[in-house]
Coordinates of C-alpha atoms (C1' of nucleotides) in Angstrom, one line a residue:
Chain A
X1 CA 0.0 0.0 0.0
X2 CA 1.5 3.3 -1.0
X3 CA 1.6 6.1 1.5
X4 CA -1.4 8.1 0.0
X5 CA -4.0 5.1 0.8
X6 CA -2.2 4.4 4.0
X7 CA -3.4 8.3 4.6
X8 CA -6.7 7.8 3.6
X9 CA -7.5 4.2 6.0
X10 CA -5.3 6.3 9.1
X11 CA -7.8 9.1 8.5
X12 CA -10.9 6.5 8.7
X13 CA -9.8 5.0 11.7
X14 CA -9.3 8.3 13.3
X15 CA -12.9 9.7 12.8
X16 CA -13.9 6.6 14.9
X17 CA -11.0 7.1 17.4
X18 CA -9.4 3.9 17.3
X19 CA -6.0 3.5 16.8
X20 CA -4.0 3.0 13.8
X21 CA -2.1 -0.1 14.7
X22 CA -0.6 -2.2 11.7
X23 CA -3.3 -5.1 11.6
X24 CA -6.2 -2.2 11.6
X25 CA -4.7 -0.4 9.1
X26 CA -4.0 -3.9 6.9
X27 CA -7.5 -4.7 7.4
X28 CA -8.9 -1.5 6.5
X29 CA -6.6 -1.4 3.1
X30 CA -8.4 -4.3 2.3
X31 CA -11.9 -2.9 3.3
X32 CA -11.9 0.5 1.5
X33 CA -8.7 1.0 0.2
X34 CA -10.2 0.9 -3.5
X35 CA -12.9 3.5 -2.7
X36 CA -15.0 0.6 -3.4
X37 CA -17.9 -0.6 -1.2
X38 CA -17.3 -4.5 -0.3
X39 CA -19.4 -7.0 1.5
X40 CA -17.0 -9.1 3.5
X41 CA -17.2 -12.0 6.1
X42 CA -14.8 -12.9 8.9
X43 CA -13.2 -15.7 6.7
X44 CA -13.3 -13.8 3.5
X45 CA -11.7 -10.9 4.9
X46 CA -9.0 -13.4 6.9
X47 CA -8.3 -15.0 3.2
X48 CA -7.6 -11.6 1.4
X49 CA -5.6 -10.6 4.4
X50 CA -3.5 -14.0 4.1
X51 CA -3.0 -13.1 0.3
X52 CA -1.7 -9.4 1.1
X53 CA 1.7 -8.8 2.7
X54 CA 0.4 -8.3 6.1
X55 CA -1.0 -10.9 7.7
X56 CA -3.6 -10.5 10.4
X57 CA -4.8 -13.4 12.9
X58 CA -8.5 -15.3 12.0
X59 CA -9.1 -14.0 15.8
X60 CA -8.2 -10.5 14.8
X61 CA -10.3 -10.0 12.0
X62 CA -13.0 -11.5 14.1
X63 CA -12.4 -8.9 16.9
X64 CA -11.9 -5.8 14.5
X65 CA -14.9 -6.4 12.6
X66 CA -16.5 -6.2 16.1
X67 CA -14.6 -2.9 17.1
X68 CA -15.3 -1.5 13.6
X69 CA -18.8 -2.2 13.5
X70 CA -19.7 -1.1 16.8
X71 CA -17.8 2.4 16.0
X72 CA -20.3 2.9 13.1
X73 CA -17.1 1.8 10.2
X74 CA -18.7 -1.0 8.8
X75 CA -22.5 -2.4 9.0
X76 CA -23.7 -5.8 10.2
X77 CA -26.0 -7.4 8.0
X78 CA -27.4 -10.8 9.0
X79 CA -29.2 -13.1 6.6
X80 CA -27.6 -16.7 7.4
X81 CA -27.8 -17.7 10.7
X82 CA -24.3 -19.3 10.3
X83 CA -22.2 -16.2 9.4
X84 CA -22.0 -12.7 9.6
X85 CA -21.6 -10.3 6.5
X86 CA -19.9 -6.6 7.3
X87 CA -20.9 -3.7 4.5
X88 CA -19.0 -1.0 4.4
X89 CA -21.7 1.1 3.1
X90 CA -23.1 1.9 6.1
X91 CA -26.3 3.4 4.9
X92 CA -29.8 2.2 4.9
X93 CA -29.7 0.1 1.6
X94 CA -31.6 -3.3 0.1
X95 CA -29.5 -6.4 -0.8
X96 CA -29.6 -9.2 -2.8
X97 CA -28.5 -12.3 -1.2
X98 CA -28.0 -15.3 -3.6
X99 CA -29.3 -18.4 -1.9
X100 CA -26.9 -21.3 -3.5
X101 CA -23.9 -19.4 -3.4
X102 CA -24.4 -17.2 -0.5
X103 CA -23.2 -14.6 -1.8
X104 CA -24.5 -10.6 -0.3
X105 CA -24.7 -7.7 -2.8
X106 CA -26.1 -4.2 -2.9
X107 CA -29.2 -3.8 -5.1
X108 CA -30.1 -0.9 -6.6
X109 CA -30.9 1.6 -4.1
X110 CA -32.8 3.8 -6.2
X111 CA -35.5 0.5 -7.0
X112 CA -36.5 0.3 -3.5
X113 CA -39.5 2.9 -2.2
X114 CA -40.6 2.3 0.7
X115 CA -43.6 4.5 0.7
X116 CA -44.6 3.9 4.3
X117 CA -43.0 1.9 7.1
X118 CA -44.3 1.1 10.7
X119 CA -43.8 3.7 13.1
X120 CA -41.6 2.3 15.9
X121 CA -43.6 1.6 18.6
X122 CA -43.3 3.8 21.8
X123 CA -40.5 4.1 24.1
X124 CA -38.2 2.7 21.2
X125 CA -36.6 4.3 17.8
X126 CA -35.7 2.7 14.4
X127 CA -32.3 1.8 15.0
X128 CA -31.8 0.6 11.5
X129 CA -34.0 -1.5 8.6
X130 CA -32.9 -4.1 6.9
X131 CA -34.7 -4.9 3.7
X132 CA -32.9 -8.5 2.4
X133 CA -34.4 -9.6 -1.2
X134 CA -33.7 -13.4 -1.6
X135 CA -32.9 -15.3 -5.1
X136 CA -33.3 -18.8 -6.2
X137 CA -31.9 -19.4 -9.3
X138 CA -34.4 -20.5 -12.1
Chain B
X1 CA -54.9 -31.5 23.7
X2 CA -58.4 -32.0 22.9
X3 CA -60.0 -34.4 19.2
X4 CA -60.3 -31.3 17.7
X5 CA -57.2 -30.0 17.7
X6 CA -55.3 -32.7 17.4
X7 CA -57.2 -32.8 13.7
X8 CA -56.4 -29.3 12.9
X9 CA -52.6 -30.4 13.5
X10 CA -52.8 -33.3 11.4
X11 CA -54.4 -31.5 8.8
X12 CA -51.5 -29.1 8.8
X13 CA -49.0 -31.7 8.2
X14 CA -50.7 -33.8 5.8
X15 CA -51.2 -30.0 3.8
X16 CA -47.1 -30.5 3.2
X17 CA -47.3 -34.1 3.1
X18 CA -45.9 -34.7 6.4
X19 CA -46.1 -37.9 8.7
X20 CA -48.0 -37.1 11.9
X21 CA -45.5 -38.5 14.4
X22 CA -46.5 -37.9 18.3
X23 CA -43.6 -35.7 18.4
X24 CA -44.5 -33.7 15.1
X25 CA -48.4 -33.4 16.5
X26 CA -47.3 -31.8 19.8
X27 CA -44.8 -29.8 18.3
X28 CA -47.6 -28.1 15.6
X29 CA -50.1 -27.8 18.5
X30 CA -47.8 -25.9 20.1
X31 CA -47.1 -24.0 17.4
X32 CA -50.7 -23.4 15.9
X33 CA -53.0 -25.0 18.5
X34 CA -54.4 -21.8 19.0
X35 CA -54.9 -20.3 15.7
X36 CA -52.5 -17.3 16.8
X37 CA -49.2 -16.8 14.8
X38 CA -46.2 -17.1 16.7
X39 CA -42.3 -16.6 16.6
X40 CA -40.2 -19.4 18.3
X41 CA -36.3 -20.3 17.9
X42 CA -35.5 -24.0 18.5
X43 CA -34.8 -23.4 22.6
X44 CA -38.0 -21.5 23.0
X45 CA -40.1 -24.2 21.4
X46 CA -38.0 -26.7 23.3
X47 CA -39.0 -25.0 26.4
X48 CA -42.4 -25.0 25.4
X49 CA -42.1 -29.0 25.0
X50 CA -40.7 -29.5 28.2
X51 CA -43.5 -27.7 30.1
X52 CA -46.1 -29.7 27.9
X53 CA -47.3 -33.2 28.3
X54 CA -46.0 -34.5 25.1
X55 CA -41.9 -33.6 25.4
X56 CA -39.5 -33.8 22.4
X57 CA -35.9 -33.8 22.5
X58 CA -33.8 -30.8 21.3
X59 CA -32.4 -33.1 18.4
X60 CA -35.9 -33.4 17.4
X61 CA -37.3 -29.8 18.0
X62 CA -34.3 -28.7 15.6
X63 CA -34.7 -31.1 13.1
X64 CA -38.6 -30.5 13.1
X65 CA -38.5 -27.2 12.6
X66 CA -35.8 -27.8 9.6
X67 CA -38.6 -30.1 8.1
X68 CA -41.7 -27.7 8.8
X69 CA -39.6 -25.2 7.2
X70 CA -38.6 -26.5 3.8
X71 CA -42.2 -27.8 3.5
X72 CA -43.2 -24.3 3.4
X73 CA -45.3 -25.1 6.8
X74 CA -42.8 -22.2 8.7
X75 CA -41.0 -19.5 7.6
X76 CA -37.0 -19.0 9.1
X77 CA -36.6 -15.4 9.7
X78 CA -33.0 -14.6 10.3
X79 CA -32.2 -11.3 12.6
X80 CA -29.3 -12.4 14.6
X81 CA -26.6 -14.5 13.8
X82 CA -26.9 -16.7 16.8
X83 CA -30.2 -18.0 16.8
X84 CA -33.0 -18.6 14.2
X85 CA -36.5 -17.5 14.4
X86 CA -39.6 -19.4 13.0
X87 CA -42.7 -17.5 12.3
X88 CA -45.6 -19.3 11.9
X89 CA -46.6 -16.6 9.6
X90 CA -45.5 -17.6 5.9
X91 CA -46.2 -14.9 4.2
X92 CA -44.0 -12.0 2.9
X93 CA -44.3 -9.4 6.0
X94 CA -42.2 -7.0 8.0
X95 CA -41.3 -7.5 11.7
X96 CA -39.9 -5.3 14.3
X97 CA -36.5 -7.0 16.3
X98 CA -36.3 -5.6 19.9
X99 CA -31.8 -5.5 19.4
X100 CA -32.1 -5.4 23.6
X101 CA -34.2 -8.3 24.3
X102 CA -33.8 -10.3 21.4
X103 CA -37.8 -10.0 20.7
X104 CA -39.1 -10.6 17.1
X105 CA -42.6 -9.6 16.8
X106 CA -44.4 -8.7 13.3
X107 CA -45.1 -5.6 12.6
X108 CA -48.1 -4.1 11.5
X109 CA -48.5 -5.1 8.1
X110 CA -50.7 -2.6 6.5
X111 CA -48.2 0.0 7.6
X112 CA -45.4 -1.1 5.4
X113 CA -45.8 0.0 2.0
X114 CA -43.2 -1.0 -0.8
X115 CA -43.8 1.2 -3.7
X116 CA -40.9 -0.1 -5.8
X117 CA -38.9 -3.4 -5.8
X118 CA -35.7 -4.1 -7.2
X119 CA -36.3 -5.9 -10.0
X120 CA -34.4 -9.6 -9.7
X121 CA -31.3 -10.1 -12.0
X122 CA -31.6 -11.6 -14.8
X123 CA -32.1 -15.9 -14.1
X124 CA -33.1 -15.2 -11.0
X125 CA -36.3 -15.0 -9.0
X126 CA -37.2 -13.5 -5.8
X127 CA -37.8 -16.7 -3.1
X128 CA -38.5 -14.2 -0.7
X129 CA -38.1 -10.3 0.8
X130 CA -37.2 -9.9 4.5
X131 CA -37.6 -6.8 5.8
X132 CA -36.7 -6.2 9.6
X133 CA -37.3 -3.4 11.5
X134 CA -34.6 -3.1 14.3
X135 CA -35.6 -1.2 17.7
X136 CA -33.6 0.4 20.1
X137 CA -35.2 1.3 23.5
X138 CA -34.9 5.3 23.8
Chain C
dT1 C1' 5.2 3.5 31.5
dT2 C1' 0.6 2.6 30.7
dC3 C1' -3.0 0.6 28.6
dG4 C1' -5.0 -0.8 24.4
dT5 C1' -4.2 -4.6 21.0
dT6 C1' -2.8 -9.0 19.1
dG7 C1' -2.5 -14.0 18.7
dC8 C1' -2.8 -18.5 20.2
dA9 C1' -5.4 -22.0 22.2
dA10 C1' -9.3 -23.2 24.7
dA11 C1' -14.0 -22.2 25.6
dC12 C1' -18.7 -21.5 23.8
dA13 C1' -23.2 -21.6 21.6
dA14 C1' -26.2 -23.0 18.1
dT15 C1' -27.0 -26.5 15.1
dT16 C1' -26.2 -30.8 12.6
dT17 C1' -25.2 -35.7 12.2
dG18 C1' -24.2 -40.9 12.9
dC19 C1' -26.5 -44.6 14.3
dA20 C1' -29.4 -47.9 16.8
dA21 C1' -34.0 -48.3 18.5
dC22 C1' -38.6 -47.2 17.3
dC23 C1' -43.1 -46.4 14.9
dC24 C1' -46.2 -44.9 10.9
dT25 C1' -48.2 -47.0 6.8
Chain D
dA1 C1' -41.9 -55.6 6.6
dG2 C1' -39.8 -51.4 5.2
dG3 C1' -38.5 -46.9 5.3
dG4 C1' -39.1 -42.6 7.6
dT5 C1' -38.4 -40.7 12.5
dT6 C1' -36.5 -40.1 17.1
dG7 C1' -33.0 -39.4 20.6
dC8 C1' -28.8 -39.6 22.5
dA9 C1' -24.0 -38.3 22.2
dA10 C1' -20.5 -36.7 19.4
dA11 C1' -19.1 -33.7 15.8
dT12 C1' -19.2 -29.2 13.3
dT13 C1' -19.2 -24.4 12.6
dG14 C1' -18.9 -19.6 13.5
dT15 C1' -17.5 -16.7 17.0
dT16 C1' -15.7 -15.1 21.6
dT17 C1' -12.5 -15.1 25.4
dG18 C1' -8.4 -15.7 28.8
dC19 C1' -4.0 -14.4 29.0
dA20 C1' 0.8 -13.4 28.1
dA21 C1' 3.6 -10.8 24.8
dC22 C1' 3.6 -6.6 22.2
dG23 C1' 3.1 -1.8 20.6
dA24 C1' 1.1 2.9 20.3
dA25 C1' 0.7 7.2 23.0

DNA sequence: TTCGTTGCAAACAATTTGCAACCCT
DNA sequence: AGGGTTGCAAATTGTTTGCAACGAA
């Protein structure tokens, strides 16, 4: 990673406050260093970080997935009980989620209206809303 | 559980085909013996079993609800990575997930109104649309 | 120096599976 | 009788945690 991504992932870190510590900074290259938004799992990301020059622990990624998602980095998006997927689009957003391959992808955003939802009920808020369209291949 | 009942169960299973095993007809009156829709993960249904006078072992609750649910009987709603959900309930509809408790209720269908849908990528088809509406308590 | 972070191995939790006994049809 | 079903225990899978070594501030 050249120095002006290594800038970019320091500075992404730093609006959440966490430190830029070598593994973090790995795991974020590999998260956003493309300015691309990426759906990742804890093994995924653990493969693509064992294929990169700095390799970070399976234990690691499982913790900074955590630490990132809970500072509001990356989004948890649950649609197999087994695993967990992280978005780094962390905006309210459908997905596609590909039932034999279980693959997660953004679907258009601009295809969804939701013209009216359920108001929470009271004493709570929306905390987020997770629309999940499910294929079958024909 | 009473004649009657115990015919609207076996009706249920024999609707998907289904053998109506001792286990199989406690299990469904527990799920539908009231006509009400209900949400239940394997450990709650277990519990359920247990504080009946028909029990079924774990093994069997899980397996069950495997089998209810790929006969169309249930629908698996997945909120949280840890536990699944069955919902009684098998058509397309919106629920509200209580993050603190762990709570998945449905939401009030008529108040969710989808104006637009992705469309589904070519060779695809749409099995199904989940759409959960996470609450915080304020 | 101080405290957060990492990594390994062990612990965990939810779920599935192998297999022998059992029970619908 | 024959094949689906059950139940126990053991195996699996994804994830978390205890703790000692390490590194950023």
């Amino acid at each position: 990673m050249d120095h002006n991504s290594d800038t970019t992932e320091a500075t992404w870190l730093a609006s959440a406050g966490l430190r830029p510590t070598r593994q973090r900074l790995a795991l974020a290259h590999l998260l956003i260093g493309d300015g691309q938004h990426r759906h990742v799992t804890a093994e995924s990301l653990y493969e693509a970080s064992r294929d990169s020059d700095e390799q970070v622990s399976l234990a690691t990624v499982y913790n900074t997935l955590r630490v990132f998602s809970d500072a509001g980095l990356l989004r948890e998006i649950t649609v197999n009980g087994a695993r967990s997927y992280f978005d780094t689009n962390v905006t309210n957003h459908p997905h596609f989620f590909w039932e034999d391959t279980e693959e997660l992808m953004d679907a258009p955003d601009e295809d969804l209206k939701i013209a009216q939802l359920p108001k929470a009920p009271a004493g709570t808020e929306i905390a987020k809303v997770d629309v999940v369209i499910r294929l079958r291949r024909k």
